[in-house]
Short mmCIF file of C-alpha atoms in Angstrom, two decimals:
data_model
loop_
_atom_site.label_atom_id
_atom_site.label_comp_id
_atom_site.label_asym_id
_atom_site.label_seq_id
_atom_site.Cartn_x
_atom_site.Cartn_y
_atom_site.Cartn_z
CA UNK A 20 -52.81 187.17 160.83
CA UNK A 21 -50.38 188.16 158.71
CA UNK A 22 -48.20 184.58 160.09
CA UNK A 23 -50.77 182.43 159.47
CA UNK A 24 -51.06 183.22 155.61
CA UNK A 25 -47.34 182.62 155.16
CA UNK A 26 -48.37 179.10 157.01
CA UNK A 27 -51.02 178.37 154.83
CA UNK A 28 -48.79 179.40 151.47
CA UNK A 29 -46.59 176.91 152.38
CA UNK A 30 -49.03 174.14 153.58
CA UNK A 31 -50.84 174.47 149.81
CA UNK A 32 -48.00 174.27 147.99
CA UNK A 33 -47.05 171.02 149.51
CA UNK A 34 -50.22 170.18 149.25
CA UNK A 35 -49.56 170.44 145.52
CA UNK A 36 -46.29 169.10 145.48
CA UNK A 37 -48.00 165.75 147.23
CA UNK A 38 -50.85 165.92 144.14
CA UNK A 39 -48.50 166.50 141.56
CA UNK A 40 -46.21 163.43 143.14
CA UNK A 41 -49.32 160.90 142.98
CA UNK A 42 -50.53 161.82 139.82
CA UNK A 43 -47.27 161.36 139.19
CA UNK A 44 -46.17 158.05 140.68
CA UNK A 45 -49.51 155.76 141.03
CA UNK A 46 -50.02 155.44 137.03
CA UNK A 47 -47.50 152.99 137.69
CA UNK A 48 -46.88 152.00 141.12
CA UNK A 49 -45.76 148.99 139.44
CA UNK A 50 -42.80 150.59 138.89
CA UNK A 51 -39.30 150.56 141.47
CA UNK A 52 -39.84 154.17 142.57
CA UNK A 53 -43.52 153.46 142.58
CA UNK A 54 -42.99 150.64 144.84
CA UNK A 55 -40.92 152.73 147.23
CA UNK A 56 -43.26 155.71 147.87
CA UNK A 57 -46.47 153.71 147.39
CA UNK A 58 -46.94 153.21 151.57
CA UNK A 59 -46.66 157.18 151.35
CA UNK A 60 -49.25 157.31 148.59
CA UNK A 61 -51.34 154.79 147.85
CA UNK A 62 -53.91 155.45 151.17
CA UNK A 63 -54.21 159.30 150.23
CA UNK A 64 -54.64 157.85 145.99
CA UNK A 65 -57.03 155.75 146.87
CA UNK A 66 -59.11 158.32 149.11
CA UNK A 67 -59.30 160.55 146.37
CA UNK A 68 -59.60 158.07 143.32
CA UNK A 69 -56.28 158.97 141.70
CA UNK A 70 -55.09 155.62 141.84
CA UNK A 71 -55.22 154.44 138.64
CA UNK A 72 -53.03 152.70 136.69
CA UNK A 73 -51.96 153.71 133.16
CA UNK A 74 -48.43 152.00 132.58
CA UNK A 75 -47.19 154.32 131.04
CA UNK A 76 -43.47 154.07 131.73
CA UNK A 77 -40.64 152.09 129.96
CA UNK A 78 -41.53 148.80 129.95
CA UNK A 79 -38.81 146.47 131.33
CA UNK A 80 -35.91 144.54 129.06
CA UNK A 81 -36.37 141.64 127.12
CA UNK A 82 -34.78 138.47 128.95
CA UNK A 83 -32.28 136.72 126.29
CA UNK A 84 -33.46 134.12 124.09
CA UNK A 85 -31.95 131.03 121.83
CA UNK A 86 -31.89 128.05 120.84
CA UNK A 87 -28.56 125.71 122.22
CA UNK A 88 -28.01 122.54 120.07
CA UNK A 89 -26.01 120.03 120.85
CA UNK A 90 -24.01 117.66 117.37
CA UNK A 91 -23.54 114.05 118.31
CA UNK A 92 -21.55 111.70 116.22
CA UNK A 93 -22.39 107.94 116.99
CA UNK A 94 -21.77 104.68 115.03
CA UNK A 95 -23.95 101.76 115.21
CA UNK A 96 -24.08 100.83 118.86
CA UNK A 97 -24.55 104.08 120.17
CA UNK A 98 -20.70 104.73 121.12
CA UNK A 99 -19.51 107.94 120.19
CA UNK A 100 -17.07 108.44 117.43
CA UNK A 101 -16.15 112.17 117.27
CA UNK A 102 -16.81 115.00 119.90
CA UNK A 103 -20.34 116.17 120.10
CA UNK A 104 -20.22 120.19 119.57
CA UNK A 105 -22.31 122.55 121.25
CA UNK A 106 -23.69 125.50 119.59
CA UNK A 107 -25.99 128.66 120.02
CA UNK A 108 -28.43 129.59 117.46
CA UNK A 109 -28.00 132.93 116.61
CA UNK A 110 -24.31 132.32 117.22
CA UNK A 111 -24.31 135.49 119.74
CA UNK A 112 -26.79 134.12 122.48
CA UNK A 113 -25.81 136.97 125.23
CA UNK A 114 -24.45 139.56 123.48
CA UNK A 115 -26.05 142.68 120.53
CA UNK A 116 -25.91 141.19 116.86
CA UNK A 117 -23.69 143.26 115.34
CA UNK A 118 -24.68 143.08 111.55
CA UNK A 119 -28.17 144.77 110.47
CA UNK A 120 -28.52 142.03 108.46
CA UNK A 121 -27.65 139.24 111.14
CA UNK A 122 -31.45 139.97 112.85
CA UNK A 123 -33.12 137.91 110.90
CA UNK A 124 -31.52 135.42 112.76
CA UNK A 125 -33.32 136.51 115.36
CA UNK A 126 -36.49 136.64 114.23
CA UNK A 127 -35.60 132.89 112.39
CA UNK A 128 -35.36 131.94 116.07
CA UNK A 129 -38.29 133.35 117.21
CA UNK A 130 -40.08 131.95 114.61
CA UNK A 131 -38.78 128.07 115.17
CA UNK A 132 -39.92 128.09 118.85
CA UNK A 133 -43.44 129.55 118.13
CA UNK A 134 -44.22 125.61 117.48
CA UNK A 135 -41.72 123.40 118.47
CA UNK A 136 -42.54 121.02 115.69
CA UNK A 137 -40.76 123.41 113.37
CA UNK A 138 -37.21 122.94 115.57
CA UNK A 139 -37.53 118.98 114.06
CA UNK A 140 -38.78 120.55 110.77
CA UNK A 141 -36.41 123.41 110.10
CA UNK A 142 -33.66 123.76 111.99
CA UNK A 143 -32.80 120.04 112.61
CA UNK A 144 -32.11 118.84 108.78
CA UNK A 145 -30.67 122.60 108.21
CA UNK A 146 -27.82 121.35 111.31
CA UNK A 147 -27.68 117.76 109.91
CA UNK A 148 -26.29 119.35 106.50
CA UNK A 149 -23.57 121.96 108.63
CA UNK A 150 -22.47 119.12 110.17
CA UNK A 151 -21.92 116.31 108.03
CA UNK A 152 -21.51 112.72 108.95
CA UNK A 153 -23.83 114.01 113.10
CA UNK A 154 -26.13 111.42 113.24
CA UNK A 155 -28.70 113.35 115.89
CA UNK A 156 -29.02 116.17 116.74
CA UNK A 157 -30.59 117.51 120.23
CA UNK A 158 -32.07 121.19 120.13
CA UNK A 159 -33.69 123.37 123.05
CA UNK A 160 -35.16 126.68 123.49
CA UNK A 161 -33.53 128.72 126.49
CA UNK A 162 -34.82 131.91 128.20
CA UNK A 163 -31.61 133.46 130.46
CA UNK A 164 -33.64 135.80 132.27
CA UNK A 165 -33.65 139.30 133.02
CA UNK A 166 -33.25 139.85 137.35
CA UNK A 167 -35.93 142.72 138.79
CA UNK A 168 -34.86 145.56 139.85
CA UNK A 169 -35.98 144.72 143.55
CA UNK A 170 -34.13 141.73 143.74
CA UNK A 171 -30.61 143.54 142.18
CA UNK A 172 -30.89 146.43 145.28
CA UNK A 173 -30.85 143.91 147.61
CA UNK A 174 -28.17 141.28 146.62
CA UNK A 175 -26.10 143.85 145.34
CA UNK A 176 -22.57 141.87 146.22
CA UNK A 177 -24.11 139.15 144.10
CA UNK A 178 -23.51 139.21 140.20
CA UNK A 179 -26.70 140.04 137.21
CA UNK A 180 -24.99 136.32 135.43
CA UNK A 181 -25.95 134.85 139.74
CA UNK A 182 -29.07 136.37 139.97
CA UNK A 183 -30.33 135.08 136.48
CA UNK A 184 -32.31 132.08 135.98
CA UNK A 185 -31.89 129.93 132.71
CA UNK A 186 -34.86 128.59 131.99
CA UNK A 187 -35.44 125.51 129.70
CA UNK A 188 -39.21 125.31 127.66
CA UNK A 189 -38.98 123.20 124.56
CA UNK A 190 -36.53 120.24 123.74
CA UNK A 191 -36.37 118.30 120.26
CA UNK A 192 -34.70 115.71 119.21
CA UNK A 193 -33.40 115.24 115.62
CA UNK A 194 -32.25 112.23 114.16
CA UNK A 195 -30.16 112.68 110.62
CA UNK A 196 -30.30 109.57 109.34
CA UNK A 197 -34.27 110.12 109.09
CA UNK A 198 -34.57 112.85 107.41
CA UNK A 199 -36.37 110.83 104.49
CA UNK A 200 -39.94 112.07 105.08
CA UNK A 201 -39.40 115.09 106.05
CA UNK A 202 -42.34 116.37 104.16
CA UNK A 203 -44.72 113.82 105.46
CA UNK A 204 -44.66 115.75 108.69
CA UNK A 205 -45.49 119.61 107.13
#
């Protein structure tokens, strides 16, 4: 009888630890640790009703978003008079913006990509003024994805840049010569 009591305490302790682990992991089973341990925890959690998802852990990191633009200098026949210029808005496309006052550029970029027409109405004319003599501007909204943790763990030898994807969502063209009727489009 004396041997059964320590065995009972050990089993009860393991069951309590297993329950606590299940309660901590199951609310966010979609997280990396949850996916790794789900084969051990999910059958038990489904049986006793501990399988509710709350998603209380931190979210995934945001994808990098920016606008890539190409300034073209063409003559009347369509020949390049000057080399095209490629730029980004905001300028620091894959780095943090150093000054707090320049965070407005991030919000301005997000505002413009909500409605693609805004690229033509606001960014296009502004870029034409920034680059005198330009004839047309090609603008595109680019998102560089953050690879999922599973993929990074599986493909350890690959760099994050290789695992990331570059997606183009919006593409707009603006002619600097035809800037007279901007107010009509508003």
